[in-house]
PDB file of C-alpha atoms in Angstrom:
ATOM      1  CA  TRP D 153       1.920  33.782 -12.490  1.00 78.00           C
ATOM      2  CA  LEU D 154       5.662  34.253 -12.251  1.00 85.00           C
ATOM      3  CA  ALA D 155       6.424  30.451 -11.820  1.00 89.00           C
ATOM      4  CA  ASN D 156       4.118  29.633 -14.853  1.00 92.00           C
ATOM      5  CA  LEU D 157       4.857  32.925 -16.967  1.00 95.00           C
ATOM      6  CA  ASP D 158       6.186  31.253 -19.947  1.00 95.00           C
ATOM      7  CA  TYR D 159       2.983  28.812 -20.077  1.00 96.00           C
ATOM      8  CA  PHE D 160       0.795  31.714 -19.849  1.00 95.00           C
ATOM      9  CA  GLU D 161       2.650  33.579 -22.487  1.00 95.00           C
ATOM     10  CA  GLN D 162       2.515  30.694 -24.989  1.00 95.00           C
ATOM     11  CA  MET D 163      -1.289  30.182 -24.263  1.00 96.00           C
ATOM     12  CA  ILE D 164      -2.297  33.762 -25.010  1.00 97.00           C
ATOM     13  CA  ALA D 165       0.364  34.782 -27.476  1.00 96.00           C
ATOM     14  CA  PRO D 166      -1.882  34.387 -30.511  1.00 97.00           C
ATOM     15  CA  ILE D 167      -4.469  36.834 -28.998  1.00 98.00           C
ATOM     16  CA  GLY D 168      -1.653  39.258 -28.194  1.00 98.00           C
ATOM     17  CA  LYS D 169      -0.380  39.140 -31.760  1.00 98.00           C
ATOM     18  CA  ALA D 170      -3.929  39.774 -33.150  1.00 98.00           C
ATOM     19  CA  LEU D 171      -4.141  42.785 -30.698  1.00 98.00           C
ATOM     20  CA  VAL D 172      -0.827  44.464 -31.721  1.00 98.00           C
ATOM     21  CA  GLU D 173      -1.599  43.845 -35.413  1.00 98.00           C
ATOM     22  CA  ARG D 174      -5.048  45.510 -35.078  1.00 98.00           C
ATOM     23  CA  ALA D 175      -3.701  48.466 -32.993  1.00 98.00           C
ATOM     24  CA  LEU D 176      -1.534  49.630 -35.982  1.00 98.00           C
ATOM     25  CA  PHE D 177       1.118  51.151 -33.754  1.00 98.00           C
ATOM     26  CA  GLN D 178       3.433  53.685 -35.530  1.00 98.00           C
ATOM     27  CA  SER D 179       7.144  54.365 -35.109  1.00 98.00           C
ATOM     28  CA  GLY D 180       7.811  57.234 -32.866  1.00 98.00           C
ATOM     29  CA  GLU D 181       4.566  56.719 -30.665  1.00 98.00           C
ATOM     30  CA  ARG D 182       4.835  56.668 -26.746  1.00 98.00           C
ATOM     31  CA  VAL D 183       2.723  53.771 -25.475  1.00 98.00           C
ATOM     32  CA  ILE D 184       1.696  52.751 -21.980  1.00 98.00           C
ATOM     33  CA  ASP D 185       1.075  49.022 -21.522  1.00 98.00           C
ATOM     34  CA  ILE D 186      -1.538  48.399 -18.671  1.00 98.00           C
ATOM     35  CA  GLY D 187      -1.004  45.303 -16.618  1.00 98.00           C
ATOM     36  CA  SER D 188       2.233  44.442 -18.536  1.00 98.00           C
ATOM     37  CA  GLY D 189       2.822  41.250 -16.580  1.00 96.00           C
ATOM     38  CA  GLY D 190       6.138  39.585 -17.820  1.00 97.00           C
ATOM     39  CA  GLY D 191       6.313  42.264 -20.554  1.00 98.00           C
ATOM     40  CA  ALA D 192       5.679  40.371 -23.784  1.00 98.00           C
ATOM     41  CA  THR D 193       3.423  42.863 -25.179  1.00 98.00           C
ATOM     42  CA  THR D 194       5.609  45.858 -24.129  1.00 98.00           C
ATOM     43  CA  ARG D 195       8.575  44.431 -25.777  1.00 98.00           C
ATOM     44  CA  GLU D 196       6.723  43.632 -28.939  1.00 98.00           C
ATOM     45  CA  VAL D 197       5.209  47.237 -29.133  1.00 98.00           C
ATOM     46  CA  ALA D 198       8.635  48.675 -28.249  1.00 98.00           C
ATOM     47  CA  ARG D 199      10.115  47.056 -31.433  1.00 98.00           C
ATOM     48  CA  ILE D 200       7.450  48.621 -33.526  1.00 98.00           C
ATOM     49  CA  VAL D 201       7.656  52.164 -32.132  1.00 98.00           C
ATOM     50  CA  ALA D 202      11.528  52.201 -32.198  1.00 98.00           C
ATOM     51  CA  PRO D 203      13.812  54.037 -32.519  1.00 96.00           C
ATOM     52  CA  GLU D 204      12.197  57.284 -31.278  1.00 97.00           C
ATOM     53  CA  GLY D 205       9.143  55.770 -29.589  1.00 98.00           C
ATOM     54  CA  GLU D 206       8.979  54.244 -26.222  1.00 98.00           C
ATOM     55  CA  VAL D 207       6.778  51.846 -24.037  1.00 98.00           C
ATOM     56  CA  LEU D 208       6.103  52.107 -20.279  1.00 98.00           C
ATOM     57  CA  GLY D 209       4.796  48.918 -18.745  1.00 98.00           C
ATOM     58  CA  LEU D 210       2.750  49.185 -15.572  1.00 98.00           C
ATOM     59  CA  ASP D 211       1.930  46.353 -13.217  1.00 98.00           C
ATOM     60  CA  VAL D 212       0.936  46.078  -9.574  1.00 97.00           C
ATOM     61  CA  ALA D 213       3.032  42.993  -8.939  1.00 96.00           C
ATOM     62  CA  PRO D 214       6.649  43.783  -8.211  1.00 97.00           C
ATOM     63  CA  MET D 215       7.900  40.269  -8.950  1.00 97.00           C
ATOM     64  CA  LEU D 216       6.460  40.625 -12.393  1.00 97.00           C
ATOM     65  CA  VAL D 217       7.825  43.973 -12.938  1.00 98.00           C
ATOM     66  CA  ALA D 218      11.268  42.586 -11.979  1.00 98.00           C
ATOM     67  CA  GLU D 219      10.901  39.757 -14.374  1.00 98.00           C
ATOM     68  CA  ALA D 220       9.838  41.935 -17.260  1.00 98.00           C
ATOM     69  CA  GLU D 221      12.850  44.155 -16.699  1.00 98.00           C
ATOM     70  CA  LYS D 222      15.091  41.200 -16.736  1.00 98.00           C
ATOM     71  CA  ARG D 223      13.590  39.955 -20.011  1.00 98.00           C
ATOM     72  CA  ARG D 224      13.859  43.338 -21.594  1.00 98.00           C
ATOM     73  CA  ALA D 225      17.535  43.607 -20.801  1.00 98.00           C
ATOM     74  CA  GLU D 226      18.089  40.181 -22.033  1.00 98.00           C
ATOM     75  CA  ALA D 227      16.396  41.082 -25.437  1.00 98.00           C
ATOM     76  CA  SER D 228      18.536  44.299 -25.586  1.00 98.00           C
ATOM     77  CA  ILE D 229      15.424  46.505 -25.860  1.00 98.00           C
ATOM     78  CA  GLY D 230      16.350  50.005 -24.837  1.00 97.00           C
ATOM     79  CA  ASN D 231      13.117  51.827 -25.495  1.00 98.00           C
ATOM     80  CA  ALA D 232      10.884  49.930 -22.896  1.00 98.00           C
ATOM     81  CA  ARG D 233      10.890  50.259 -19.111  1.00 98.00           C
ATOM     82  CA  PHE D 234       8.610  49.087 -16.315  1.00 98.00           C
ATOM     83  CA  ILE D 235       7.057  50.666 -13.150  1.00 98.00           C
ATOM     84  CA  CYS D 236       5.399  48.802 -10.253  1.00 98.00           C
ATOM     85  CA  ALA D 237       2.239  50.846 -10.027  1.00 98.00           C
ATOM     86  CA  ASP D 238      -1.666  50.706 -10.043  1.00 98.00           C
ATOM     87  CA  ALA D 239      -2.823  52.044 -13.314  1.00 98.00           C
ATOM     88  CA  SER D 240      -6.243  53.184 -11.600  1.00 98.00           C
ATOM     89  CA  THR D 241      -4.315  55.773  -9.427  1.00 98.00           C
ATOM     90  CA  PHE D 242      -1.043  56.141 -11.222  1.00 98.00           C
ATOM     91  CA  ARG D 243       0.090  59.766 -12.078  1.00 97.00           C
ATOM     92  CA  LEU D 244       2.671  60.661 -14.678  1.00 96.00           C
ATOM     93  CA  LYS D 245       5.671  62.850 -13.892  1.00 94.00           C
ATOM     94  CA  GLU D 246       6.494  63.318 -17.457  1.00 96.00           C
ATOM     95  CA  PRO D 247       4.701  64.403 -20.637  1.00 97.00           C
ATOM     96  CA  LEU D 248       1.393  62.609 -21.650  1.00 98.00           C
ATOM     97  CA  PHE D 249       1.748  59.470 -23.733  1.00 98.00           C
ATOM     98  CA  ASP D 250       0.222  58.863 -27.243  1.00 98.00           C
ATOM     99  CA  ARG D 251      -1.365  55.540 -26.625  1.00 98.00           C
ATOM    100  CA  LEU D 252      -2.720  52.912 -24.217  1.00 98.00           C
ATOM    101  CA  VAL D 253      -2.591  49.193 -24.753  1.00 98.00           C
ATOM    102  CA  SER D 254      -3.542  46.236 -22.520  1.00 98.00           C
ATOM    103  CA  ARG D 255      -3.557  42.404 -23.114  1.00 98.00           C
ATOM    104  CA  PHE D 256      -5.682  40.885 -20.580  1.00 98.00           C
ATOM    105  CA  GLY D 257      -4.675  43.486 -17.976  1.00 97.00           C
ATOM    106  CA  SER D 258      -7.746  45.812 -17.751  1.00 98.00           C
ATOM    107  CA  MET D 259     -10.482  43.526 -16.155  1.00 97.00           C
ATOM    108  CA  PHE D 260      -9.424  43.432 -12.485  1.00 96.00           C
ATOM    109  CA  PHE D 261     -10.002  47.052 -11.291  1.00 97.00           C
ATOM    110  CA  ALA D 262     -12.285  47.266  -8.245  1.00 96.00           C
ATOM    111  CA  GLU D 263     -13.875  50.500  -9.648  1.00 97.00           C
ATOM    112  CA  PRO D 264     -13.275  50.171 -13.325  1.00 98.00           C
ATOM    113  CA  SER D 265     -14.999  53.469 -14.640  1.00 97.00           C
ATOM    114  CA  ALA D 266     -12.773  55.474 -12.115  1.00 98.00           C
ATOM    115  CA  ALA D 267      -9.752  53.322 -13.419  1.00 98.00           C
ATOM    116  CA  PHE D 268     -10.420  54.214 -17.087  1.00 98.00           C
ATOM    117  CA  ALA D 269     -10.881  57.798 -16.188  1.00 98.00           C
ATOM    118  CA  ASN D 270      -7.449  57.778 -14.518  1.00 98.00           C
ATOM    119  CA  MET D 271      -5.916  56.220 -17.442  1.00 98.00           C
ATOM    120  CA  LYS D 272      -7.530  58.720 -19.774  1.00 98.00           C
ATOM    121  CA  GLY D 273      -5.392  61.313 -17.844  1.00 98.00           C
ATOM    122  CA  LEU D 274      -2.173  59.582 -18.870  1.00 98.00           C
ATOM    123  CA  ILE D 275      -2.574  60.255 -22.648  1.00 98.00           C
ATOM    124  CA  LYS D 276      -3.248  63.114 -24.913  1.00 98.00           C
ATOM    125  CA  ALA D 277      -6.685  64.129 -26.094  1.00 97.00           C
ATOM    126  CA  ASN D 278      -8.101  62.010 -28.864  1.00 97.00           C
ATOM    127  CA  SER D 279      -5.663  59.257 -28.161  1.00 98.00           C
ATOM    128  CA  ARG D 280      -6.433  55.612 -28.682  1.00 98.00           C
ATOM    129  CA  ILE D 281      -6.714  52.727 -26.338  1.00 98.00           C
ATOM    130  CA  ASP D 282      -6.449  49.127 -27.473  1.00 98.00           C
ATOM    131  CA  LEU D 283      -7.697  46.229 -25.320  1.00 98.00           C
ATOM    132  CA  ALA D 284      -7.878  42.370 -25.337  1.00 98.00           C
ATOM    133  CA  VAL D 285     -10.382  41.038 -22.855  1.00 98.00           C
ATOM    134  CA  TRP D 286     -11.944  37.669 -22.559  1.00 98.00           C
ATOM    135  CA  GLY D 287     -15.466  37.314 -24.061  1.00 97.00           C
ATOM    136  CA  PRO D 288     -18.391  35.755 -22.256  1.00 96.00           C
ATOM    137  CA  PRO D 289     -17.680  32.633 -20.059  1.00 93.00           C
ATOM    138  CA  SER D 290     -20.107  30.707 -21.957  1.00 93.00           C
ATOM    139  CA  GLU D 291     -18.082  31.175 -25.159  1.00 96.00           C
ATOM    140  CA  ASN D 292     -14.887  30.224 -23.487  1.00 96.00           C
ATOM    141  CA  PRO D 293     -14.963  26.397 -23.105  1.00 95.00           C
ATOM    142  CA  TRP D 294     -11.192  26.399 -22.205  1.00 95.00           C
ATOM    143  CA  MET D 295     -12.208  27.716 -18.886  1.00 94.00           C
ATOM    144  CA  MET D 296     -15.852  26.625 -18.585  1.00 94.00           C
ATOM    145  CA  GLU D 297     -15.194  22.858 -19.338  1.00 96.00           C
ATOM    146  CA  MET D 298     -12.682  22.774 -16.503  1.00 96.00           C
ATOM    147  CA  MET D 299     -15.016  24.593 -14.226  1.00 95.00           C
ATOM    148  CA  SER D 300     -17.918  22.039 -15.084  1.00 95.00           C
ATOM    149  CA  VAL D 301     -15.610  19.337 -14.034  1.00 96.00           C
ATOM    150  CA  VAL D 302     -14.854  20.936 -10.742  1.00 95.00           C
ATOM    151  CA  ARG D 303     -18.529  21.473 -10.077  1.00 95.00           C
ATOM    152  CA  ARG D 304     -19.198  17.839 -10.238  1.00 95.00           C
ATOM    153  CA  HIS D 305     -17.233  17.439  -6.948  1.00 95.00           C
ATOM    154  CA  ILE D 306     -17.612  20.925  -5.314  1.00 93.00           C
ATOM    155  CA  GLU D 307     -20.507  23.337  -4.967  1.00 91.00           C
ATOM    156  CA  VAL D 308     -19.181  26.453  -6.520  1.00 88.00           C
ATOM    157  CA  PRO D 309     -21.343  29.610  -5.976  1.00 85.00           C
ATOM    158  CA  PRO D 310     -22.307  31.372  -9.238  1.00 83.00           C
ATOM    159  CA  ALA D 311     -19.840  34.376 -10.037  1.00 79.00           C
ATOM    160  CA  ASP D 312     -20.936  37.874 -10.277  1.00 85.00           C
ATOM    161  CA  PRO D 313     -20.578  38.413 -14.126  1.00 84.00           C
ATOM    162  CA  ARG D 314     -19.439  42.005 -13.726  1.00 90.00           C
ATOM    163  CA  ALA D 315     -17.048  41.598 -10.661  1.00 92.00           C
ATOM    164  CA  PRO D 316     -13.308  42.134 -11.188  1.00 94.00           C
ATOM    165  CA  GLY D 317     -11.793  39.078 -12.882  1.00 93.00           C
ATOM    166  CA  PRO D 318     -10.962  37.507 -16.255  1.00 94.00           C
ATOM    167  CA  PHE D 319     -14.474  37.693 -17.615  1.00 95.00           C
ATOM    168  CA  ALA D 320     -15.503  41.110 -16.240  1.00 96.00           C
ATOM    169  CA  PHE D 321     -15.919  42.606 -19.699  1.00 97.00           C
ATOM    170  CA  GLY D 322     -17.655  39.640 -21.339  1.00 96.00           C
ATOM    171  CA  ASP D 323     -20.865  41.617 -21.381  1.00 96.00           C
ATOM    172  CA  LEU D 324     -20.533  44.218 -24.259  1.00 97.00           C
ATOM    173  CA  ASP D 325     -23.086  46.566 -22.646  1.00 97.00           C
ATOM    174  CA  TYR D 326     -21.103  46.665 -19.477  1.00 97.00           C
ATOM    175  CA  LEU D 327     -17.737  47.001 -21.514  1.00 98.00           C
ATOM    176  CA  ASN D 328     -19.136  49.945 -23.498  1.00 98.00           C
ATOM    177  CA  HIS D 329     -20.685  51.543 -20.239  1.00 97.00           C
ATOM    178  CA  THR D 330     -17.367  51.425 -18.591  1.00 98.00           C
ATOM    179  CA  LEU D 331     -15.356  52.926 -21.405  1.00 98.00           C
ATOM    180  CA  ALA D 332     -17.948  55.731 -21.741  1.00 98.00           C
ATOM    181  CA  SER D 333     -18.089  56.492 -18.131  1.00 98.00           C
ATOM    182  CA  GLY D 334     -14.197  56.646 -18.137  1.00 98.00           C
ATOM    183  CA  GLY D 335     -14.164  59.240 -20.788  1.00 98.00           C
ATOM    184  CA  PHE D 336     -13.709  57.014 -23.854  1.00 98.00           C
ATOM    185  CA  GLN D 337     -15.773  57.111 -27.194  1.00 98.00           C
ATOM    186  CA  ASP D 338     -15.888  55.846 -30.745  1.00 98.00           C
ATOM    187  CA  VAL D 339     -15.671  52.405 -29.365  1.00 98.00           C
ATOM    188  CA  GLN D 340     -15.055  49.514 -31.966  1.00 98.00           C
ATOM    189  CA  ILE D 341     -14.992  45.892 -30.891  1.00 98.00           C
ATOM    190  CA  ASP D 342     -14.084  42.816 -33.089  1.00 98.00           C
ATOM    191  CA  PRO D 343     -14.314  39.257 -31.811  1.00 98.00           C
ATOM    192  CA  TYR D 344     -11.448  36.982 -31.806  1.00 98.00           C
ATOM    193  CA  ILE D 345     -12.594  33.467 -32.167  1.00 98.00           C
ATOM    194  CA  GLY D 346      -9.996  30.719 -32.077  1.00 96.00           C
ATOM    195  CA  GLN D 347      -8.361  27.827 -30.217  1.00 95.00           C
ATOM    196  CA  GLN D 348      -6.130  27.872 -27.345  1.00 94.00           C
ATOM    197  CA  ALA D 349      -3.410  25.541 -26.359  1.00 97.00           C
ATOM    198  CA  ILE D 350      -3.722  25.376 -22.539  1.00 97.00           C
ATOM    199  CA  GLY D 351      -0.267  26.140 -21.089  1.00 96.00           C
ATOM    200  CA  GLY D 352       1.165  26.140 -24.790  1.00 95.00           C
ATOM    201  CA  ALA D 353       1.452  23.471 -27.319  1.00 95.00           C
ATOM    202  CA  GLU D 354       4.498  21.648 -25.912  1.00 94.00           C
ATOM    203  CA  LEU D 355       2.923  20.504 -22.853  1.00 96.00           C
ATOM    204  CA  THR D 356       1.847  16.914 -22.078  1.00 97.00           C
ATOM    205  CA  THR D 357      -1.666  16.267 -20.510  1.00 98.00           C
ATOM    206  CA  ILE D 358       0.067  15.693 -17.138  1.00 97.00           C
ATOM    207  CA  GLU D 359       2.064  18.964 -17.411  1.00 97.00           C
ATOM    208  CA  VAL D 360      -1.222  20.816 -18.374  1.00 97.00           C
ATOM    209  CA  LEU D 361      -2.904  19.442 -15.412  1.00 97.00           C
ATOM    210  CA  ASP D 362      -0.004  20.571 -13.170  1.00 96.00           C
ATOM    211  CA  PHE D 363      -0.151  24.074 -14.783  1.00 96.00           C
ATOM    212  CA  VAL D 364      -3.958  24.392 -14.257  1.00 96.00           C
ATOM    213  CA  LEU D 365      -3.883  23.214 -10.598  1.00 96.00           C
ATOM    214  CA  SER D 366      -0.986  25.539  -9.732  1.00 94.00           C
ATOM    215  CA  SER D 367      -1.997  28.639 -11.556  1.00 92.00           C
ATOM    216  CA  LEU D 368      -5.729  28.921 -12.729  1.00 92.00           C
ATOM    217  CA  GLY D 369      -8.868  29.733 -10.691  1.00 89.00           C
ATOM    218  CA  VAL D 370      -9.978  26.016 -10.850  1.00 91.00           C
ATOM    219  CA  GLY D 371      -6.761  25.094  -8.920  1.00 92.00           C
ATOM    220  CA  ARG D 372      -7.384  27.594  -6.320  1.00 91.00           C
ATOM    221  CA  ILE D 373     -10.905  26.170  -5.794  1.00 93.00           C
ATOM    222  CA  LEU D 374      -9.692  22.651  -5.394  1.00 94.00           C
ATOM    223  CA  ASP D 375      -6.970  23.812  -3.065  1.00 92.00           C
ATOM    224  CA  GLU D 376      -9.723  24.332  -0.238  1.00 89.00           C
ATOM    225  CA  ALA D 377     -11.218  20.842  -0.900  1.00 92.00           C
ATOM    226  CA  SER D 378     -10.311  17.577   0.759  1.00 94.00           C
ATOM    227  CA  GLU D 379      -7.546  15.391  -0.687  1.00 94.00           C
ATOM    228  CA  ALA D 380      -9.980  12.773  -1.760  1.00 96.00           C
ATOM    229  CA  ILE D 381     -12.017  15.419  -3.789  1.00 95.00           C
ATOM    230  CA  ARG D 382      -8.785  16.901  -5.166  1.00 95.00           C
ATOM    231  CA  THR D 383      -7.735  13.484  -6.326  1.00 96.00           C
ATOM    232  CA  LYS D 384     -10.903  12.577  -8.001  1.00 97.00           C
ATOM    233  CA  ALA D 385     -11.179  16.005  -9.672  1.00 97.00           C
ATOM    234  CA  SER D 386      -7.766  15.822 -10.884  1.00 97.00           C
ATOM    235  CA  GLU D 387      -8.485  12.464 -12.529  1.00 97.00           C
ATOM    236  CA  ASP D 388     -11.424  13.861 -14.272  1.00 98.00           C
ATOM    237  CA  LEU D 389      -9.455  17.039 -15.399  1.00 98.00           C
ATOM    238  CA  LEU D 390      -6.904  14.796 -16.949  1.00 98.00           C
ATOM    239  CA  LEU D 391      -9.492  12.903 -18.809  1.00 98.00           C
ATOM    240  CA  LEU D 392     -10.841  16.231 -20.209  1.00 98.00           C
ATOM    241  CA  PHE D 393      -7.335  17.173 -21.166  1.00 98.00           C
ATOM    242  CA  GLU D 394      -6.716  13.696 -22.850  1.00 98.00           C
ATOM    243  CA  ASN D 395      -9.874  14.247 -24.953  1.00 97.00           C
ATOM    244  CA  HIS D 396      -8.671  17.563 -26.309  1.00 98.00           C
ATOM    245  CA  PHE D 397      -5.016  16.674 -26.751  1.00 98.00           C
ATOM    246  CA  SER D 398      -3.213  16.398 -30.093  1.00 95.00           C
ATOM    247  CA  PRO D 399       0.479  15.629 -30.478  1.00 94.00           C
ATOM    248  CA  GLY D 400       2.243  18.647 -31.528  1.00 93.00           C
ATOM    249  CA  SER D 401      -0.685  20.901 -30.648  1.00 96.00           C
ATOM    250  CA  GLY D 402      -1.172  20.192 -26.933  1.00 97.00           C
ATOM    251  CA  VAL D 403      -4.453  20.430 -25.064  1.00 98.00           C
ATOM    252  CA  VAL D 404      -6.423  22.636 -27.501  1.00 98.00           C
ATOM    253  CA  MET D 405      -9.962  24.278 -26.569  1.00 97.00           C
ATOM    254  CA  ASN D 406     -11.960  26.936 -28.106  1.00 97.00           C
ATOM    255  CA  CYS D 407     -11.787  30.467 -26.817  1.00 98.00           C
ATOM    256  CA  LYS D 408     -13.348  33.923 -27.448  1.00 98.00           C
ATOM    257  CA  ALA D 409     -11.932  37.326 -26.802  1.00 98.00           C
ATOM    258  CA  TRP D 410     -12.855  40.981 -27.665  1.00 98.00           C
ATOM    259  CA  LEU D 411     -10.331  43.214 -29.378  1.00 98.00           C
ATOM    260  CA  VAL D 412     -11.425  46.601 -28.553  1.00 98.00           C
ATOM    261  CA  SER D 413     -10.424  50.063 -29.462  1.00 98.00           C
ATOM    262  CA  ALA D 414     -11.600  53.640 -28.431  1.00 98.00           C
ATOM    263  CA  ARG D 415     -10.541  57.238 -28.171  1.00 98.00           C
ATOM    264  CA  SER D 416     -10.176  59.502 -25.325  1.00 97.00           C
TER     265      SER D 416
END
């Protein structure tokens, strides 16, 4: 993630923008960003809630927290800060916050209901949570077409659709159940349907291949294969990317996410 942070950010920036616009943050609010990563959402929300409001970014990866703090300082944003912590167990030593937000950072908890119950304890009563999570895998060709290529060469066991991972909340029944069991209600969900530039619009097909192999799940699967299989699968992935490439737009594929809001 750290080595390819800018590529990830460019890829999911449109969904992050839609999340923040839908959340309708207000000046003066105190917000916690769950799974803040490199801090892009944290910084954007901090600009909106300034000058009196503030944003606290939580992430389990110390190297990402350090990078987020570096980028915050470079952007001269004084009302944001970052803590290396697990949001499923984190306890506040300060007054409760007004809001929670997470851009693709809430799908990885081993015990999601307990995690959301803990996060509920970080905010005031009747406070709002806003999430962006991936929709069903079948409606995210940007990932499934790549996985289909890999399956031509390697037997990949079917994934548990509710296991912690990018698509854990693709099933709306499970998402609603998790939020309710964590103490959230008045759930509202809007689909985000669009096209996604894999690694951003500026990458060539070869650069997209390098990005995918070094940082996405299909790359980790291929890491365990023989060199011959990796070579052939890489050739097929490159052909896939060439079929979806447009100059100035990059390798563009369809995606679907859920934009979710609820109240504690």
